[in-house]
Coordinates of C-alpha atoms in Angstrom, one line a residue:
M1 CA 0.0 0.0 0.0
P2 CA 1.6 3.3 -1.0
A3 CA 2.7 5.6 1.8
Q4 CA 0.6 8.7 2.4
E5 CA 1.9 12.1 3.3
E6 CA 1.5 13.1 6.9
S7 CA -0.8 16.1 7.5
P8 CA 0.0 18.7 10.1
P9 CA -0.9 17.7 13.6
D10 CA -3.2 20.6 14.1
E11 CA -5.2 19.9 10.9
S12 CA -5.5 16.2 11.5
N13 CA -6.7 16.8 15.1
N14 CA -9.3 19.2 13.8
D15 CA -10.6 16.7 11.4
E16 CA -10.9 14.1 14.0
K17 CA -12.7 16.4 16.4
D18 CA -15.2 17.8 13.9
P19 CA -17.6 15.1 12.6
N20 CA -19.2 17.6 10.2
L21 CA -16.1 17.6 8.0
A22 CA -16.3 13.9 7.4
S23 CA -20.0 14.0 6.6
Q24 CA -19.4 17.0 4.3
G25 CA -16.7 15.0 2.4
I26 CA -19.1 12.1 1.9
D27 CA -21.8 14.5 0.6
D28 CA -19.3 16.0 -1.9
V29 CA -18.6 12.5 -3.2
D30 CA -22.3 11.7 -3.5
D31 CA -22.9 14.9 -5.4
L32 CA -20.0 14.2 -7.8
L33 CA -21.2 10.7 -8.5
A34 CA -24.7 12.0 -9.1
E35 CA -23.4 14.6 -11.6
M36 CA -21.4 11.8 -13.4
D37 CA -24.6 9.6 -13.4
A38 CA -22.5 6.7 -12.0
D39 CA -23.8 3.6 -10.3
V40 CA -22.0 2.5 -7.1
V41 CA -21.6 -1.2 -6.9
I42 CA -20.4 -2.9 -3.7
D43 CA -18.7 -6.2 -4.4
E44 CA -19.8 -9.1 -2.2
P45 CA -17.5 -12.0 -1.6
D46 CA -18.1 -15.0 -3.8
E47 CA -19.3 -18.0 -1.8
M48 CA -17.0 -20.4 -3.7
I49 CA -14.0 -18.2 -2.7
L50 CA -15.2 -18.3 0.9
A51 CA -15.5 -22.1 0.7
K52 CA -12.0 -22.3 -0.7
E53 CA -10.7 -20.2 2.1
A54 CA -12.6 -22.3 4.6
E55 CA -11.1 -25.4 3.1
E56 CA -7.6 -23.9 3.5
I57 CA -8.3 -23.2 7.2
I58 CA -9.5 -26.7 7.9
D59 CA -6.7 -28.5 6.0
L60 CA -3.9 -26.5 7.5
P61 CA -2.2 -27.4 10.8
D62 CA -3.1 -25.4 13.8
D63 CA 0.0 -23.2 13.8
E64 CA -0.5 -22.3 10.2
S65 CA -4.3 -21.7 10.3
L66 CA -3.8 -19.3 13.2
G67 CA -2.0 -16.9 10.9
L68 CA -4.0 -17.5 7.7
F69 CA -5.8 -14.1 8.0
K70 CA -3.0 -12.1 9.7
T71 CA -2.5 -10.1 6.5
T72 CA -6.2 -9.2 6.3
S73 CA -7.1 -5.9 7.9
D74 CA -9.6 -5.6 10.7
T75 CA -11.7 -3.3 8.5
E76 CA -12.0 -5.9 5.7
L77 CA -12.9 -8.6 8.2
G78 CA -15.5 -6.3 9.9
E79 CA -17.2 -5.8 6.6
D80 CA -17.4 -9.6 5.9
P81 CA -18.9 -11.7 8.7
V82 CA -18.1 -15.0 7.0
R83 CA -14.3 -14.3 6.8
L84 CA -14.4 -13.0 10.4
Y85 CA -16.1 -16.2 11.5
L86 CA -13.6 -18.3 9.6
R87 CA -10.7 -16.4 11.2
E88 CA -12.2 -17.0 14.7
I89 CA -12.7 -20.7 14.3
G90 CA -9.2 -21.0 12.8
E91 CA -7.7 -19.8 16.1
I92 CA -9.4 -22.7 18.0
D93 CA -7.2 -25.7 18.7
L94 CA -8.4 -29.1 17.7
L95 CA -9.0 -31.8 20.2
S96 CA -7.2 -35.1 20.6
I97 CA -9.3 -38.3 20.9
D98 CA -8.5 -38.5 24.6
H99 CA -9.7 -35.0 25.2
E100 CA -12.9 -35.7 23.3
F101 CA -13.4 -38.8 25.5
W102 CA -12.9 -36.8 28.7
L103 CA -15.2 -33.9 27.7
A104 CA -17.9 -36.3 26.6
T105 CA -17.5 -38.2 29.8
R106 CA -18.1 -35.0 31.8
I107 CA -21.3 -34.4 29.8
E108 CA -22.5 -37.9 30.2
A109 CA -21.9 -37.8 33.9
A110 CA -24.1 -34.7 34.2
R111 CA -26.8 -36.4 32.0
R112 CA -26.9 -39.4 34.4
V113 CA -27.2 -37.1 37.4
E114 CA -30.1 -35.4 35.7
V115 CA -31.8 -38.8 35.1
L116 CA -31.3 -39.8 38.8
T117 CA -32.6 -36.5 40.0
R118 CA -36.0 -37.2 38.4
V119 CA -36.2 -40.5 40.4
H120 CA -34.5 -39.2 43.6
P121 CA -35.4 -35.4 44.0
I122 CA -32.6 -33.5 45.6
A123 CA -34.9 -31.1 47.5
R124 CA -38.1 -32.2 49.3
H125 CA -40.0 -30.1 51.8
G126 CA -37.3 -27.5 51.8
R127 CA -34.5 -29.9 52.8
Q128 CA -31.6 -31.1 50.7
Y129 CA -31.3 -34.8 50.0
S130 CA -28.2 -35.1 47.8
S131 CA -27.2 -38.3 49.5
S132 CA -30.0 -40.2 47.7
I133 CA -28.3 -39.4 44.4
Y134 CA -25.0 -40.8 45.7
R135 CA -26.6 -43.9 47.1
A136 CA -28.1 -44.5 43.6
L137 CA -24.6 -44.0 42.1
Y138 CA -23.2 -46.5 44.6
D139 CA -25.7 -49.1 43.4
E140 CA -24.6 -48.4 39.8
L141 CA -21.0 -48.7 40.8
V142 CA -21.5 -52.1 42.4
I143 CA -23.6 -53.5 39.6
G144 CA -21.3 -52.0 36.9
W145 CA -18.1 -53.4 38.5
K146 CA -19.7 -56.9 39.0
R147 CA -20.7 -57.0 35.3
L148 CA -17.4 -55.6 34.2
A149 CA -15.6 -58.4 36.1
E150 CA -17.8 -61.1 34.7
D151 CA -17.6 -59.9 31.1
T152 CA -13.8 -59.5 31.1
L153 CA -13.4 -63.0 32.7
R154 CA -15.7 -64.5 30.0
L155 CA -13.7 -62.8 27.2
G156 CA -10.3 -63.8 28.7
Y157 CA -9.1 -60.3 29.5
D158 CA -7.6 -58.9 32.7
F159 CA -9.6 -56.7 35.0
P160 CA -9.1 -53.0 34.6
D161 CA -7.0 -51.3 37.3
L162 CA -9.4 -49.7 39.7
S163 CA -6.7 -47.4 41.1
M164 CA -5.9 -46.1 37.6
I165 CA -9.6 -45.5 36.9
N166 CA -9.9 -43.5 40.2
A167 CA -6.7 -41.6 39.5
E168 CA -8.0 -40.6 36.0
A169 CA -11.4 -39.6 37.4
R170 CA -9.7 -37.5 40.1
M171 CA -7.6 -35.7 37.5
L172 CA -10.7 -35.2 35.3
R173 CA -12.4 -33.4 38.2
Q174 CA -9.6 -30.9 38.4
A175 CA -9.0 -30.3 34.6
W176 CA -9.8 -31.9 31.3
T177 CA -6.4 -31.0 29.6
I178 CA -4.6 -33.9 31.1
E179 CA -1.1 -34.5 29.6
T180 CA -1.1 -38.3 30.2
P181 CA -3.2 -40.6 27.9
S182 CA -6.5 -41.9 29.1
Y183 CA -6.1 -45.3 30.8
L184 CA -9.7 -46.4 30.4
R185 CA -10.0 -45.4 26.7
N186 CA -6.7 -47.2 25.9
Y187 CA -7.8 -50.2 27.9
L188 CA -11.1 -50.4 25.9
D189 CA -9.5 -49.6 22.5
N190 CA -8.3 -53.1 21.7
G191 CA -9.7 -53.4 18.1
R192 CA -13.0 -54.9 19.3
W193 CA -14.6 -51.7 20.6
G194 CA -17.6 -50.8 18.4
V195 CA -17.3 -54.2 16.6
D196 CA -17.9 -56.9 19.2
H197 CA -21.2 -56.6 21.1
L198 CA -19.8 -58.3 24.2
W199 CA -16.9 -55.9 24.4
D200 CA -19.3 -53.0 23.9
Q201 CA -20.9 -54.2 27.1
V202 CA -17.5 -54.1 28.8
A203 CA -17.2 -50.5 27.6
V204 CA -20.6 -49.5 29.0
N205 CA -19.9 -51.0 32.4
G206 CA -16.4 -49.6 32.5
L207 CA -17.6 -46.1 31.7
T208 CA -20.3 -46.5 34.4
V209 CA -17.6 -47.3 37.0
F210 CA -15.5 -44.4 35.8
I211 CA -18.4 -41.9 35.9
C212 CA -19.3 -43.0 39.5
F213 CA -15.7 -42.4 40.7
Y214 CA -15.7 -39.0 38.8
L215 CA -18.9 -37.9 40.6
F216 CA -17.9 -39.1 44.0
P217 CA -16.2 -36.6 46.3
E218 CA -12.4 -37.2 46.4
E219 CA -12.3 -38.5 50.0
L220 CA -15.2 -40.9 49.3
A221 CA -13.6 -42.2 46.2
R222 CA -10.3 -42.8 48.0
A223 CA -12.1 -44.7 50.8
I224 CA -13.8 -47.0 48.2
E225 CA -10.5 -47.6 46.5
K226 CA -8.7 -48.3 49.7
F227 CA -11.5 -50.7 50.8
F228 CA -11.3 -52.5 47.5
L229 CA -7.5 -52.9 47.5
T230 CA -7.8 -54.4 51.0
K231 CA -10.8 -56.6 50.8
H232 CA -10.8 -57.2 47.0
R233 CA -14.5 -56.3 46.8
M234 CA -16.8 -53.3 46.9
P235 CA -17.8 -51.9 50.3
S236 CA -21.2 -52.7 51.7
R237 CA -24.1 -50.1 51.7
N238 CA -23.5 -49.4 55.5
T239 CA -19.8 -48.8 55.0
F240 CA -20.6 -46.5 52.0
N241 CA -23.1 -44.5 54.1
N242 CA -20.7 -44.1 56.9
H243 CA -18.2 -42.4 54.6
L244 CA -20.8 -40.1 53.0
P245 CA -20.0 -36.4 53.6
A246 CA -22.6 -33.8 54.7
E247 CA -25.5 -32.9 52.4
E248 CA -24.1 -29.5 51.7
I249 CA -20.8 -30.9 50.5
L250 CA -22.6 -33.4 48.3
L251 CA -24.8 -30.7 46.8
T252 CA -21.8 -28.6 46.0
E253 CA -20.2 -31.6 44.3
L254 CA -23.3 -32.0 42.1
E255 CA -23.3 -28.3 41.2
D256 CA -19.6 -28.4 40.3
S257 CA -20.2 -31.4 38.0
E258 CA -22.9 -29.6 36.2
Y259 CA -20.7 -26.5 35.8
R260 CA -17.9 -28.7 34.4
A261 CA -20.4 -30.3 32.0
Q262 CA -21.5 -26.9 30.7
E263 CA -17.9 -25.9 30.2
S264 CA -17.2 -29.2 28.4
R265 CA -20.1 -28.7 26.1
Q266 CA -18.8 -25.3 25.0
I267 CA -15.3 -26.6 24.4
L268 CA -16.5 -29.6 22.4
I269 CA -18.7 -27.4 20.3
R270 CA -16.1 -24.7 19.6
S271 CA -13.5 -27.2 18.8
N272 CA -15.6 -28.8 16.1
L273 CA -16.8 -25.7 14.3
R274 CA -14.2 -26.4 11.6
L275 CA -16.0 -29.7 11.0
V276 CA -19.3 -27.8 10.3
V277 CA -17.6 -25.6 7.7
S278 CA -16.0 -28.6 6.1
V279 CA -19.4 -30.3 5.7
A280 CA -21.3 -27.1 4.7
K281 CA -19.0 -26.3 1.8
H282 CA -20.2 -29.5 0.0
Y283 CA -23.8 -28.2 -0.1
L284 CA -23.1 -24.9 -1.9
G285 CA -25.3 -24.1 -4.9
R286 CA -28.4 -25.7 -3.6
G287 CA -30.4 -22.5 -2.8
S288 CA -28.9 -21.5 0.6
S289 CA -26.1 -19.2 1.3
F290 CA -22.8 -20.4 2.8
L291 CA -23.5 -18.6 6.1
D292 CA -26.9 -20.2 6.4
L293 CA -25.5 -23.6 5.7
I294 CA -22.9 -23.0 8.5
Q295 CA -25.6 -21.9 10.9
E296 CA -27.8 -25.0 10.2
G297 CA -24.8 -27.2 10.5
N298 CA -24.0 -25.7 13.9
L299 CA -27.5 -26.6 15.1
G300 CA -26.8 -30.2 14.1
L301 CA -23.5 -30.0 16.0
L302 CA -25.4 -28.9 19.1
R303 CA -27.7 -31.9 18.7
A304 CA -24.7 -34.2 18.3
V305 CA -23.1 -33.0 21.5
S306 CA -26.3 -33.6 23.4
K307 CA -26.6 -37.2 22.0
F308 CA -23.0 -38.4 21.9
D309 CA -22.3 -41.5 24.0
P310 CA -18.5 -42.0 24.7
S311 CA -19.1 -45.7 25.4
R312 CA -19.7 -46.4 21.8
G313 CA -16.0 -46.3 20.9
Y314 CA -16.0 -43.9 17.9
K315 CA -14.7 -40.4 17.5
F316 CA -17.0 -37.5 18.1
S317 CA -16.4 -36.1 14.6
T318 CA -17.6 -39.4 13.1
Y319 CA -20.8 -39.2 15.1
A320 CA -21.3 -35.4 14.6
T321 CA -20.9 -35.5 10.8
W322 CA -24.1 -37.4 10.4
W323 CA -26.1 -34.9 12.5
I324 CA -24.5 -31.9 10.7
R325 CA -25.4 -33.4 7.3
Q326 CA -28.9 -34.2 8.5
S327 CA -29.5 -30.6 9.8
I328 CA -28.2 -29.0 6.6
S329 CA -30.1 -31.4 4.3
R330 CA -33.3 -30.8 6.2
S331 CA -32.8 -27.0 6.1
I332 CA -32.2 -27.1 2.3
A333 CA -35.4 -29.2 1.8
D334 CA -37.4 -26.8 4.0
Q335 CA -36.2 -23.4 3.0
A336 CA -34.4 -23.5 -0.4
R337 CA -37.5 -24.5 -2.4
T338 CA -40.7 -22.6 -2.9
I339 CA -42.7 -25.8 -2.4
R340 CA -41.5 -28.0 0.4
I341 CA -40.8 -31.6 -0.2
P342 CA -39.9 -34.3 2.3
V343 CA -36.3 -34.8 3.2
H344 CA -36.2 -38.4 2.0
I345 CA -37.7 -37.4 -1.4
F346 CA -35.1 -34.6 -1.7
E347 CA -32.2 -37.0 -1.0
T348 CA -33.6 -39.5 -3.5
F349 CA -33.9 -36.8 -6.1
N350 CA -30.2 -35.8 -5.5
R351 CA -29.3 -39.5 -6.0
L352 CA -31.3 -39.6 -9.3
M353 CA -29.6 -36.4 -10.5
Q354 CA -26.2 -37.9 -9.9
S355 CA -27.1 -41.1 -11.8
Q356 CA -28.7 -39.0 -14.6
R357 CA -25.5 -37.0 -15.1
Q358 CA -23.4 -40.2 -15.2
L359 CA -25.7 -42.0 -17.7
T360 CA -25.9 -38.9 -19.9
Q361 CA -22.1 -38.9 -20.2
I362 CA -22.1 -42.6 -21.1
L363 CA -25.1 -42.7 -23.4
G364 CA -24.8 -39.3 -25.0
R365 CA -28.5 -38.6 -24.3
L366 CA -30.9 -38.3 -21.3
P367 CA -31.6 -41.6 -19.8
T368 CA -35.2 -43.1 -19.5
P369 CA -36.9 -43.7 -16.2
E370 CA -36.3 -47.4 -16.7
E371 CA -32.5 -46.8 -17.0
L372 CA -32.5 -44.5 -14.0
A373 CA -34.3 -47.1 -11.9
V374 CA -31.5 -49.6 -12.6
E375 CA -28.7 -47.1 -12.1
A376 CA -30.0 -45.4 -9.0
D377 CA -30.6 -48.7 -7.2
F378 CA -34.4 -48.6 -7.1
L379 CA -34.4 -52.4 -7.6
D380 CA -33.1 -55.3 -5.6
P381 CA -29.5 -56.4 -6.5
K382 CA -30.9 -59.7 -7.9
D383 CA -33.4 -57.9 -10.2
K384 CA -30.7 -55.4 -11.3
Q385 CA -28.3 -58.2 -12.2
L386 CA -31.1 -59.9 -14.3
I387 CA -31.9 -56.7 -16.1
L388 CA -28.2 -56.0 -16.9
T389 CA -27.8 -59.6 -18.1
S390 CA -30.7 -59.3 -20.4
K391 CA -29.3 -55.9 -21.7
G392 CA -32.6 -54.2 -20.8
N393 CA -34.8 -56.4 -23.0
P394 CA -38.1 -56.9 -21.1
N395 CA -39.0 -60.0 -23.2
L396 CA -36.0 -61.8 -21.7
L397 CA -37.0 -61.1 -18.1
P398 CA -39.4 -63.1 -15.8
P399 CA -42.8 -61.6 -15.5
D400 CA -42.4 -60.7 -11.8
V401 CA -39.1 -58.9 -12.4
R402 CA -40.7 -57.0 -15.3
V403 CA -43.5 -55.8 -13.1
R404 CA -41.1 -54.6 -10.4
W405 CA -39.0 -52.8 -13.0
V406 CA -42.1 -51.0 -14.3
H407 CA -43.1 -50.0 -10.7
A408 CA -39.5 -48.8 -10.0
A409 CA -39.6 -46.7 -13.2
A410 CA -43.0 -45.2 -12.2
K411 CA -41.5 -44.3 -8.8
V412 CA -38.6 -42.6 -10.5
G413 CA -41.1 -40.5 -12.5
Q414 CA -42.9 -39.5 -9.4
V415 CA -39.8 -38.4 -7.7
L416 CA -38.7 -36.3 -10.7
R417 CA -42.1 -34.7 -11.0
A418 CA -42.3 -33.9 -7.2
A419 CA -38.9 -32.2 -7.2
E420 CA -39.5 -30.0 -10.2
E421 CA -38.9 -26.3 -9.5
P422 CA -41.9 -24.0 -9.9
V423 CA -41.4 -21.0 -12.3
S424 CA -43.3 -17.7 -11.9
L425 CA -45.5 -16.8 -14.9
E426 CA -44.3 -13.2 -14.3
S427 CA -40.6 -14.1 -14.8
P428 CA -39.1 -11.7 -17.4
V429 CA -38.0 -13.1 -20.7
G430 CA -35.1 -11.5 -22.6
S431 CA -32.8 -8.7 -21.6
E432 CA -35.3 -5.9 -22.1
D433 CA -37.8 -7.2 -19.5
N434 CA -40.7 -6.2 -21.8
S435 CA -42.2 -9.7 -21.9
M436 CA -43.1 -12.2 -19.3
L437 CA -43.1 -16.0 -19.4
G438 CA -46.9 -16.2 -19.1
D439 CA -47.2 -14.4 -22.5
F440 CA -45.6 -17.4 -24.3
I441 CA -47.8 -20.1 -22.7
E442 CA -50.8 -21.3 -24.6
D443 CA -54.2 -20.8 -23.1
E444 CA -56.1 -24.0 -24.0
D445 CA -59.4 -22.5 -23.1
A446 CA -58.9 -19.5 -25.4
Q447 CA -60.9 -19.5 -28.7
E448 CA -59.5 -18.9 -32.1
P449 CA -60.1 -15.3 -33.3
M450 CA -62.2 -16.5 -36.2
D451 CA -64.3 -18.7 -34.0
A452 CA -64.8 -15.9 -31.5
A453 CA -65.8 -13.5 -34.2
A454 CA -68.3 -16.0 -35.7
R455 CA -69.8 -16.7 -32.3
E456 CA -70.3 -13.0 -31.6
M457 CA -71.9 -12.5 -35.0
L458 CA -74.3 -15.4 -34.3
R459 CA -75.2 -14.0 -31.0
E460 CA -76.1 -10.6 -32.5
Q461 CA -78.1 -12.3 -35.3
V462 CA -80.1 -14.4 -32.9
K463 CA -80.8 -11.3 -30.8
N464 CA -82.0 -9.5 -33.9
T465 CA -84.2 -12.4 -35.0
L466 CA -85.8 -12.8 -31.6
A467 CA -86.7 -9.1 -31.6
V468 CA -89.7 -9.8 -33.9
L469 CA -91.3 -12.0 -31.2
S470 CA -93.4 -10.8 -28.3
E471 CA -91.7 -10.4 -24.9
R472 CA -93.3 -13.6 -23.5
E473 CA -92.4 -15.6 -26.6
R474 CA -88.8 -14.4 -26.5
E475 CA -88.4 -15.1 -22.7
V476 CA -89.9 -18.6 -23.2
L477 CA -87.4 -19.5 -25.9
E478 CA -84.5 -18.0 -24.0
M479 CA -85.3 -20.2 -21.0
R480 CA -86.2 -23.4 -23.0
F481 CA -82.9 -23.3 -25.0
G482 CA -80.6 -21.7 -22.4
L483 CA -79.8 -18.6 -24.5
L484 CA -79.0 -16.5 -21.4
D485 CA -77.4 -18.7 -18.8
G486 CA -76.5 -21.7 -21.0
K487 CA -78.9 -24.1 -19.1
D488 CA -81.9 -25.7 -20.7
H489 CA -85.2 -25.6 -18.7
T490 CA -88.0 -28.1 -18.9
L491 CA -91.6 -27.1 -19.7
E492 CA -92.5 -27.6 -16.0
E493 CA -89.8 -25.2 -14.9
V494 CA -90.8 -22.5 -17.4
G495 CA -94.4 -22.9 -16.5
Q496 CA -93.6 -22.3 -12.9
A497 CA -91.7 -19.2 -13.8
F498 CA -94.6 -17.8 -15.7
N499 CA -97.3 -19.2 -13.4
V500 CA -99.0 -21.1 -16.3
T501 CA -99.4 -24.8 -17.2
R502 CA -96.7 -26.7 -19.1
E503 CA -99.2 -27.2 -22.0
R504 CA -99.5 -23.4 -22.3
I505 CA -95.7 -23.0 -22.5
R506 CA -95.6 -25.7 -25.2
Q507 CA -98.1 -23.7 -27.2
I508 CA -96.2 -20.5 -26.8
E509 CA -93.0 -22.2 -27.8
A510 CA -94.5 -23.8 -30.9
K511 CA -96.0 -20.5 -32.0
A512 CA -92.7 -18.7 -31.6
L513 CA -90.8 -21.3 -33.6
R514 CA -93.3 -21.1 -36.4
K515 CA -92.6 -17.4 -36.6
L516 CA -88.9 -18.0 -36.7
R517 CA -89.1 -20.6 -39.4
H518 CA -90.5 -18.1 -41.9
P519 CA -88.0 -17.8 -44.8
T520 CA -87.6 -14.1 -44.3
R521 CA -86.3 -14.6 -40.8
S522 CA -84.6 -18.0 -41.0
R523 CA -82.4 -17.2 -44.0
H524 CA -80.2 -15.0 -41.8
L525 CA -79.4 -17.9 -39.5
R526 CA -78.8 -20.6 -42.2
D527 CA -75.4 -19.2 -43.0
F528 CA -74.2 -20.3 -39.6
L529 CA -75.2 -23.9 -40.0
T530 CA -72.2 -25.9 -41.2

C-alpha cells in the first residue's frame, strides 16, 4: 500500500474532532457521483471463494491456520462476517481423541445425574437430600463393576485397574487438559470396541464405574478404592453410608459437576466448528447461502453434543458428521425450495440427478426412467443383475421382475415430478424485461379469433331475430334453450316461472318457432349452419 503524506498535527486533530467535516466529504462524493450519473456497486465476496478459504483453514495445521488471515485488515474482516467467523474458528485448537473422551464423559456424567434427579429429587419439603443421588450412584458402581468383572473374565481379559480409573477420574475433576493418555480409553480400545457386542458391554460398564468415581467426592472415592484394595470387593451399603460427607458438600459436588459439564459442552462445540464448515462447503449451490449452511450445521453440532455417547467407541467427529449433514439437508429441503418436499424425497432426487449425469455422459442422451431405476438402485440387486444380463430387453425377463421394473420406473417418474422447481409466470423473458413467461404459454381455453368473431356475429343475429317476437315468446325460448345462462329448462320449470301450465308453455314455444321458421327470418341464420 503506498505511503501517504503526513498532514500537520493541528489539521489532523481538527478533522478528528469535527464530525461535520467527514460527513461533508461524503456528501461531496455523492454529489460528484450524481453529476457523473455513475452507479455505485459494492462487491460481495463470492461464496465459492469463501468455501475455498474455509477449506484452507480446515486442512492447515493449527499453527499455520492461526496466521492465515493475519494479513487481512480488521476493517475488511468487519465488513465480511463470514471471513471474520472463519478467522475466529481458525484460532481454536483441535482436540485429541483422549480430550474428546474426557469432555464427553463429563457431559455424560451430568446427564446421568439429571436422570437420577428425576427419580430421587434432591430437594423435598425445603430440605436437601443429595445423598440419595450418591446412594443410587453407589448401586450403579456395584452393579457395573460386577458385570465388568464377569464380562472380562468371560472374554479372557484382565480386569481394569481400579486405582488407575480412580486416579484418572480424580484428575478429570480438576482439569480436562490432562497430559497423560486416558487409561480407560486405551484399555477399551483393543480393536473390538464398536465391533464386538460383548466388548461393547464391557465399555458400557467400564464407563459407568469411571463416571461414578468421577462424581464421588475425592475423599469418598479414596475410601472406596482403599477398601477394594484391602478386601478385593466393593464396600457394603452401610460402609458406604458411613463415609458419605454432609448434604451441603454433596450438593456442592453435584453443582460443580454440572458446571464442568456446561464448560465441556462449550469446548466440544467450539473445537468442532471447523467440521461444520468442512461439511457445509459441500452443499453450496443448492439454494442456501454459505453462512446459512454453516448456521444450520451448527444446530446439528449442538444436537450431536447432546446425543453423543462416549461408550460407543468412535470419535466424536464421526458421530457429529451425520447430525450436521442431516441438519443441513433438512434445512435445504425446508427453505431452499418454494414448495417444500420431504427430506427423503429430496435425498432420493439428488441421487437420481447424480445417476442421470453419469448416464448422460455414457449414453450421450438423457436416460429413460427405466434406465435410471436400474442405475439409482431402485431395484433389488438380484433384479438389477437380471436386467443387466438381459441388456434391458423386457422380453427376456421373468414376469415378476418385469413388473417390479415397471413399478420402479414409475417411482422414478414420481420423484422427478415432485422435485420440479416452480417457475413464476411473471418471470421476465429477454434482456429488455418487456415480456413475461406467461405471455408465451398457450391458453387451452382460449378461442381462435375466427371462432370468437363468428360466435359474436351469431349472438347478434339471434338477438335481432328474436326481436320480432313478443316479450313472452322471447323469454320462453331463452329459458327453454338456455340462451341467457346456458342451461336448458323443462316445460314444467318454465311454466312455474310464468305461473302457467306446461301445456300453455308448449303452445307459446310452438307459435314462436313457427314465426322464426319463416323464410324471411330463418335465412339470416342458415349461413351459420355448417
